[in-house]
Structures are given as C-alpha cells and as structure tokens.
Coordinates of C-alpha atoms and ligand atoms in Angstrom, one line a residue:
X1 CA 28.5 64.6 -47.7
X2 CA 28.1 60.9 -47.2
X3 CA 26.7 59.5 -50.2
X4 CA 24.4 57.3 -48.7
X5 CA 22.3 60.6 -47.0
X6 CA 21.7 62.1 -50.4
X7 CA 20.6 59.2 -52.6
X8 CA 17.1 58.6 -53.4
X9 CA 14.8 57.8 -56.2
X10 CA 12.2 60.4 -56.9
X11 CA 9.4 60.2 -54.3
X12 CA 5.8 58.9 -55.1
X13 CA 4.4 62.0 -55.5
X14 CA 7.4 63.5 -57.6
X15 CA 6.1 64.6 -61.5
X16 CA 8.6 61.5 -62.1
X17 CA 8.4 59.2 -59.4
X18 CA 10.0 56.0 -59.3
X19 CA 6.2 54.2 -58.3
X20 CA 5.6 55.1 -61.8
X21 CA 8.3 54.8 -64.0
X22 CA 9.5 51.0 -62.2
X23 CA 7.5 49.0 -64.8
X24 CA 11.1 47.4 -66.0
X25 CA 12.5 46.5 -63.0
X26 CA 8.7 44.9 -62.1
X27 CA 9.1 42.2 -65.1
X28 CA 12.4 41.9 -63.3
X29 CA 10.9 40.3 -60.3
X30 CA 8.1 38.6 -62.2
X31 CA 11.0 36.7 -64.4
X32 CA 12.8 35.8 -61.3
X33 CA 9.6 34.0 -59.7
X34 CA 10.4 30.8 -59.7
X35 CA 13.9 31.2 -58.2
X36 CA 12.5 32.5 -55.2
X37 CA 10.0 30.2 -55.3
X38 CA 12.8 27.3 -55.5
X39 CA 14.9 29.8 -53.1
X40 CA 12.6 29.9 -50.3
X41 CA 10.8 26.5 -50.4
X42 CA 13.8 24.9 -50.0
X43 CA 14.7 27.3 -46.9
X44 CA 11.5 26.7 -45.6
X45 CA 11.5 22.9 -45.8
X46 CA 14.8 22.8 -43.6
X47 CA 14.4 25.6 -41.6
X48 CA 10.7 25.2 -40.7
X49 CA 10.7 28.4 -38.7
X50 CA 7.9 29.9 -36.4
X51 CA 8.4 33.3 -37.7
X52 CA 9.9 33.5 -40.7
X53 CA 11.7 36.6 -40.8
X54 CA 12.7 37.9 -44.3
X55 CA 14.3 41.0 -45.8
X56 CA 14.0 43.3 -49.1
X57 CA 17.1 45.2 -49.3
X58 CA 16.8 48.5 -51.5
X59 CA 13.1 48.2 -51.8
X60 CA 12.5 51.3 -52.9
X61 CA 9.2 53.8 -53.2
X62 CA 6.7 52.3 -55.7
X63 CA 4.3 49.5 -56.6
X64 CA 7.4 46.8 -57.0
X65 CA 8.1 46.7 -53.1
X66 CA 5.5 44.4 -52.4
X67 CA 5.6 42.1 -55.5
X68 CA 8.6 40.4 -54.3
X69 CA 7.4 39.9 -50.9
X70 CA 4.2 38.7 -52.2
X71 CA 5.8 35.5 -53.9
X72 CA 7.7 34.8 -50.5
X73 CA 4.8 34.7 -48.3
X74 CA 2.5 33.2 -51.8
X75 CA 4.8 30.3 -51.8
X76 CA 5.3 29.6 -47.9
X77 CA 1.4 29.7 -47.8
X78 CA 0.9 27.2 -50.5
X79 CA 3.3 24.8 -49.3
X80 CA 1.6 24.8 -45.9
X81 CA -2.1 24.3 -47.3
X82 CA -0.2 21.3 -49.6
X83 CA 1.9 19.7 -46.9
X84 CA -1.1 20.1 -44.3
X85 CA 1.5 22.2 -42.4
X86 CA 1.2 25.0 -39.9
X87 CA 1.8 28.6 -41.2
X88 CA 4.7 30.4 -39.7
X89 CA 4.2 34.1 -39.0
X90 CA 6.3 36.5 -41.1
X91 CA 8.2 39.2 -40.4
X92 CA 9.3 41.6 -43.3
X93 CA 11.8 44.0 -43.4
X94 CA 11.7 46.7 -45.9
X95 CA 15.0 48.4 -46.5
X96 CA 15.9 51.5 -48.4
X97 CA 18.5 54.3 -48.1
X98 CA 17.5 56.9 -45.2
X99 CA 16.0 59.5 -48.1
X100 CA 14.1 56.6 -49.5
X101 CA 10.2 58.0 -49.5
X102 CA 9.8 55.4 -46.7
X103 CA 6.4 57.2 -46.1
X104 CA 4.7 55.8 -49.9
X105 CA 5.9 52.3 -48.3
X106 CA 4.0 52.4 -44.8
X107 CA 1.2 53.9 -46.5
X108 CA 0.8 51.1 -48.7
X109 CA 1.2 48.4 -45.9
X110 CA -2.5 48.7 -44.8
X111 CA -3.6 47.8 -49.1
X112 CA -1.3 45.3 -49.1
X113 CA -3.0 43.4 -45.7
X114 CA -6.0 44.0 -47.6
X115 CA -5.0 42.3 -50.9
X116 CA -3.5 39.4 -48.3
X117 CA -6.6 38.9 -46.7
X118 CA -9.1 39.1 -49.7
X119 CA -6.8 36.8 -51.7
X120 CA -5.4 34.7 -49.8
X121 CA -7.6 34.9 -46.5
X122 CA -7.3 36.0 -42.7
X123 CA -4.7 34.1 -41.8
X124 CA -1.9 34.5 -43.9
X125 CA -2.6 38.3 -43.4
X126 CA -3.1 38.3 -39.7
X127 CA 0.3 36.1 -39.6
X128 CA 2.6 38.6 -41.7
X129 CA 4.2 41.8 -39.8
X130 CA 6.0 44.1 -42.2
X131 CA 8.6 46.9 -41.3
X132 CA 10.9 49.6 -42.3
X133 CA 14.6 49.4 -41.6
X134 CA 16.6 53.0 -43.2
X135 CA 20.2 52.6 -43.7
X136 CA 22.5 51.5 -45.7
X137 CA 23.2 47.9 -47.4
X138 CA 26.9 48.2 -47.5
X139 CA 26.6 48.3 -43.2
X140 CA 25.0 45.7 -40.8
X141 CA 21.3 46.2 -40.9
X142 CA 20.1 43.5 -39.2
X143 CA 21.1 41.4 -36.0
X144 CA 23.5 38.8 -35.6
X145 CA 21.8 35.4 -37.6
X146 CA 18.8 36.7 -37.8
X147 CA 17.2 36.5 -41.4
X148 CA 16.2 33.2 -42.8
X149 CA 15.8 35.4 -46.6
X150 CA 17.1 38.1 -48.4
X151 CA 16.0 39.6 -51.5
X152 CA 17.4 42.4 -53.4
X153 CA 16.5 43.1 -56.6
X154 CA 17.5 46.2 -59.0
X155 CA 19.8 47.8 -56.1
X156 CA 23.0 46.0 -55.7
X157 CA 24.6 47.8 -58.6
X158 CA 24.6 50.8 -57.1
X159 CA 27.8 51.8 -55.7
X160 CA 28.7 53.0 -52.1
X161 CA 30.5 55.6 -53.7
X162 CA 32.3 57.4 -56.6
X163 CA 35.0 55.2 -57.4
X164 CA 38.7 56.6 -57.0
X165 CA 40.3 57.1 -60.2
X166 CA 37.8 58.9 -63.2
X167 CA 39.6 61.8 -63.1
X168 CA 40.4 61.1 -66.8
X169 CA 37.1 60.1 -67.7
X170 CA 36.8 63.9 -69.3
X171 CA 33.5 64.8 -70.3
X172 CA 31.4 61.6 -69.2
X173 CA 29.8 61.4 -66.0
X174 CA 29.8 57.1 -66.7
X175 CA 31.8 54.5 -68.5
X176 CA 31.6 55.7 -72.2
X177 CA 33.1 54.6 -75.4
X178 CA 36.1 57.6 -75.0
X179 CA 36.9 56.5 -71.1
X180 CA 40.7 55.4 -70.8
X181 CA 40.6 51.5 -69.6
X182 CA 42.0 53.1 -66.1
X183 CA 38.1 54.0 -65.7
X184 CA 36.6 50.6 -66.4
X185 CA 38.4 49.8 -63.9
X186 CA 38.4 52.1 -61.3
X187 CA 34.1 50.7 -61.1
X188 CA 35.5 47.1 -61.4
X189 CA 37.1 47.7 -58.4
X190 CA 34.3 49.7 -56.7
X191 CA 32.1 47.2 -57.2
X192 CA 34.5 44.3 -56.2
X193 CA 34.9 46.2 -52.5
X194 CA 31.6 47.1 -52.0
X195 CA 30.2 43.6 -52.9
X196 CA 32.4 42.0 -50.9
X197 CA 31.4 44.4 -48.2
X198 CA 27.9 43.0 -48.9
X199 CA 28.4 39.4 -48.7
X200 CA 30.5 39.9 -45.7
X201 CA 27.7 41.9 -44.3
X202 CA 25.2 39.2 -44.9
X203 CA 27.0 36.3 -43.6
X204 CA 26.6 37.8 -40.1
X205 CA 23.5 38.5 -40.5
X206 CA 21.9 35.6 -42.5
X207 CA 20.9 32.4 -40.2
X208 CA 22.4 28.8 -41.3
X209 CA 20.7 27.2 -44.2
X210 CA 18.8 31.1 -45.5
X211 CA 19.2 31.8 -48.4
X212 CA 19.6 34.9 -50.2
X213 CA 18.4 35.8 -54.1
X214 CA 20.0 38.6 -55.4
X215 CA 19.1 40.3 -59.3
X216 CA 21.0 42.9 -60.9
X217 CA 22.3 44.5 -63.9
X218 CA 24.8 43.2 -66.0
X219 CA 26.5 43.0 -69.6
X220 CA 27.1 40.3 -71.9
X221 CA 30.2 42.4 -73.7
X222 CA 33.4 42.7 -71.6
X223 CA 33.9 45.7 -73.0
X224 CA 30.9 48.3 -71.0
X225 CA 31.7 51.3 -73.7
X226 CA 30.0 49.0 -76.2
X227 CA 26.9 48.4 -74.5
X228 CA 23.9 50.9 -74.4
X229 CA 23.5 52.2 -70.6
X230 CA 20.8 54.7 -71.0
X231 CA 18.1 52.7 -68.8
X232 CA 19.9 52.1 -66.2
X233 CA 19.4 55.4 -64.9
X234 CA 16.1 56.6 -66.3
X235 CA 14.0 53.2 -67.0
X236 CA 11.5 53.5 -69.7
X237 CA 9.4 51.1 -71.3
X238 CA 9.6 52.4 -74.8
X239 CA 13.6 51.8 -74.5
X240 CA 13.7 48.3 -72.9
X241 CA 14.8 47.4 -76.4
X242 CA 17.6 49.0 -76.0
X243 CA 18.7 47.1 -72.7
X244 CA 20.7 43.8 -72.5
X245 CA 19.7 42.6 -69.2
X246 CA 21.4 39.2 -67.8
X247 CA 19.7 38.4 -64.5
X248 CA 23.3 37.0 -64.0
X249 CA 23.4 36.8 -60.2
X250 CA 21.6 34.1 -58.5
X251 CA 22.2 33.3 -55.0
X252 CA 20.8 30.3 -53.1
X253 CA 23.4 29.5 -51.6
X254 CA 24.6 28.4 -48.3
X255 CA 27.9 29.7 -48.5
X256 CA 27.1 32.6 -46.5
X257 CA 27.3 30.2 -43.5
X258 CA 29.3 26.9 -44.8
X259 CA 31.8 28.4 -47.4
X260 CA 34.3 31.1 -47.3
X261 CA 33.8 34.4 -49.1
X262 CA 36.9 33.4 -51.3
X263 CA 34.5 30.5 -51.8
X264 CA 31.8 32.2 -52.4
X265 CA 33.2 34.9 -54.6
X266 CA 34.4 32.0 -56.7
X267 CA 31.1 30.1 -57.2
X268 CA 29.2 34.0 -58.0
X269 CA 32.1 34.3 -61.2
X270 CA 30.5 30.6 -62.4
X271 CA 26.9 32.0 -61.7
X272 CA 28.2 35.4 -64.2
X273 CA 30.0 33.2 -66.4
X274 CA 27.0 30.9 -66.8
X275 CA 24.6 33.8 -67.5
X276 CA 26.6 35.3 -69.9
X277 CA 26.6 32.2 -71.7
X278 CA 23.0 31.6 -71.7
X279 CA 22.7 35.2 -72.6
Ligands
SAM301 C1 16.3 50.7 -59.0 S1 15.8 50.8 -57.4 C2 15.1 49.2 -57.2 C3 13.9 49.1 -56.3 C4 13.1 47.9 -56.2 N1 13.9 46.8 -55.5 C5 12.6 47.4 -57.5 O1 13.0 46.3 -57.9 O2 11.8 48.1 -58.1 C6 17.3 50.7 -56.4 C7 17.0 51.0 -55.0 O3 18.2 50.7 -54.2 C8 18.4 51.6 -53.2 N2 19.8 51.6 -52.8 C9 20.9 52.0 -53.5 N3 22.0 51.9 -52.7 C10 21.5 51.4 -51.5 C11 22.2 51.1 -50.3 N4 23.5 51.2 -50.2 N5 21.5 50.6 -49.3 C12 20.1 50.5 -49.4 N6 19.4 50.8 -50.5 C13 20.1 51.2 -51.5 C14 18.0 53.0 -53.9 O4 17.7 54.0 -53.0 C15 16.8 52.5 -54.7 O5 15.6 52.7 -54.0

C-alpha cells in the first residue's frame, strides 16, 4: 500500500500520543522564532496582502500545531499596531498525511480563537480562518501561486518511501554502524528525489516574493552510523542529550520564484555547510 495512506503519528488519545510526547520538536519551533519572525516580516512588508494566506506542512496531532502559527500571525499583528497599518486577514492551512488525527487539530481550533482573542484581542482572532488540507507534501496541495508562507518544521525528513537498495542492510531496519556504504546511500538519494520533488512542488505553489522556512533533522558527522538516531523516532526529553540537532535548513528565500532549482539546490548545500559549521 501506498505509504502515504498508512503513516501517522499516534493519535491524541493514543496511551502514546504524539500531543504528548512532542515536547522536543516544540523547543524546535521556539529556537527558530526569530527566523520566522525575520521570514515573514520581510514577506509581509513587500507583499502587503489583504489575506495573508499561509501553510504548515506536516503539522501533525498535538499542542506544537499551533505554536508556529501563533508567531506568524503574533508577528504580522505587531508590525501592524507599530506601523499604524491595517491587519490583513489570515488564512491557515494545516497539513498532515490523510491518517493524521486531523480531528485533535479542528477540535483545538475553537481554544486557539480563544487564546487569540483574550491575548491578543477581537480582531486579530475575528481576522484569522484556519483549515485542514489531508494529503501528501511530496504532491501539489495547494493552488497555483497561492501561498504567501510555508512552514514546515520536524516533517521534511521523512521519506516518501523506502528507498531502493537496503536489501543488504541485514538486520537493521535504519542506517547503523554495520550498513554497507550502498545503504547510506540508497537514503541520500531518497532524500535527494523527494526534496527536489518538494521544492519543485512549492515553486508552483508559492506566490512571488513568499517565503518559505523549513527545520529539520540533520547530522554534523558525514558518516550517519556514528551518530546516535534513537530520538528521531521515539522523542523523549530525558534523551535529548543524546541528539545532535542542526536546524541546518533555512529557507527565506526567493528562489522558489527568481532562481532555478539547480540554483536553489546549490544555495540549500551553503545553508547545510554553514550549519554544520556553526554546529
Ligand atoms: C515529527 S512530526 C512534526 C509535527 C509538527 N510539525 C511538530 O513540529 O511538532 C512529522 C509530521 O510530518 C508528517 N508527514 C510525514 N510525511 C508527510 C508527507 N509526505 N506529507 C505531509 N505530512 C507528512 C507526519 O505525519 C507527522 O505528523
């Protein structure tokens, strides 16, 4: 079966649901707050849209669906009350996989108005319209120039589907220490495809001057059978000391509509190369 109709995190309600076992991934988002602060004044400034319409790809079933969107319409709303200017409305798009526990999400949208409206007052919460799309990230989701912002954070690591090639990877069900080099790369060149895919994807989707911000896992060794990979699955507090995590992609870029993706692809190996350094 396709793998995109069997994927999921555990819902809510699960004994282990990802809404309580996400606390990682939410100091993920809270590290990256000023780059989608930066990200998304600077789209606002040029774009200055009526309805600002913004998408959360892989969002997930759990407390850290929201905290993302909450700096995008935080930000938008402070630079309007700074610059005297008027609010746009907002439209959010939440996506997930089809299996996603899409019903956790809508259920939370009437708290999260709530929170809006009692912290930051009627009208940003009267101005901001959230929704589900269920599909895939690695096929169109959205029409043609449509999205002024896309965020993604925690997701885009996740492969469209088992690479070709592990069939000597005997006894793992990963990249481990005793995987031939055939295996590294057989996931080096997953991810290559389906990330090209994704930019592909996005640059029909994404208006000119959006901006996208993207945050996922990667490794400072070259080598992955040296690094520890337990929490990438199962995320735990007690073993985030065991994770090496390099926000290493950062995209605020306009490529999506003025450069090639050879262009792009290019400047994304600086971003990696840059992060790994700092790292
Ligand atoms: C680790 S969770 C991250 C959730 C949330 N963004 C966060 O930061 O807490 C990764 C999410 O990506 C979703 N995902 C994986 N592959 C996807 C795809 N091809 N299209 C859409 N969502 C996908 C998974 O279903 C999962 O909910």
């Amino acid at each position: 079966m396709d793998a995109k109709m069997i994927l999921r995190m555990n819902a809510a309600d699960h004994e282990i649901s990802y809404a309580n076992n996400s606390s990682f991934q939410k100091q993920v988002i809270l590290k990256i707050r000023p780059i989608i602060e930066e990200s998304i004044t600077d789209a606002f400034k040029k774009i200055a849209p009526v309805c600002m319409k913004v998408a959360d790809l892989g969002c997930s079933s759990g407390p850290n669906v929201f905290l993302a969107i909450w700096h995008i319409l935080d930000t938008v709303h402070g630079i309007c009350q700074q610059e005297q200017l008027k609010l746009p409305e907002f439209e959010v798009l939440l996506n997930d996989l089809p299996e996603n526990d899409f019903n956790f999400v809508f259920k939370s949208i009437p708290g999260f108005y709530e929170r809006l409206k009692k912290e930051r007052g009627d009208m940003l919460q009267e101005r901001c319209f959230i929704g589900g799309v269920a599909g895939s990230f690695y096929h169109r989701l959205f029409p043609t120039k449509s999205l002024h912002f896309v965020h993604s954070s925690y997701g885009i690591h996740w492969l469209s589907k088992v690479p070709v090639g592990l069939e000597d990877n005997k006894g793992n069900v990963y990249m481990a220490r005793s995987s031939p080099p055939s295996v590294f790369k057989a996931y080096a060149d997953q991810f290559q495809k389906d990330f090209t895919n994704f930019l592909s994807l996005r640059s029909e989707e994404i208006m000119p001057q959006g901006c996208m911000v993207l945050t996922c896992v990667g490794r400072k060794n070259p080598n992955p059978s040296k690094e520890i990979m337990v929490g990438i699955c199962y995320p735990n507090p007690f073993l985030t000391w065991l994770w090496r995590l390099y926000i290493y992609l950062f995209i605020s870029l306009y490529f999506l509509t003025t450069l090639s993706i050879i262009e792009a692809i290019k400047t994304m190996k600086t971003c990696f190369l840059w992060t790994i350094y700092m790292g």
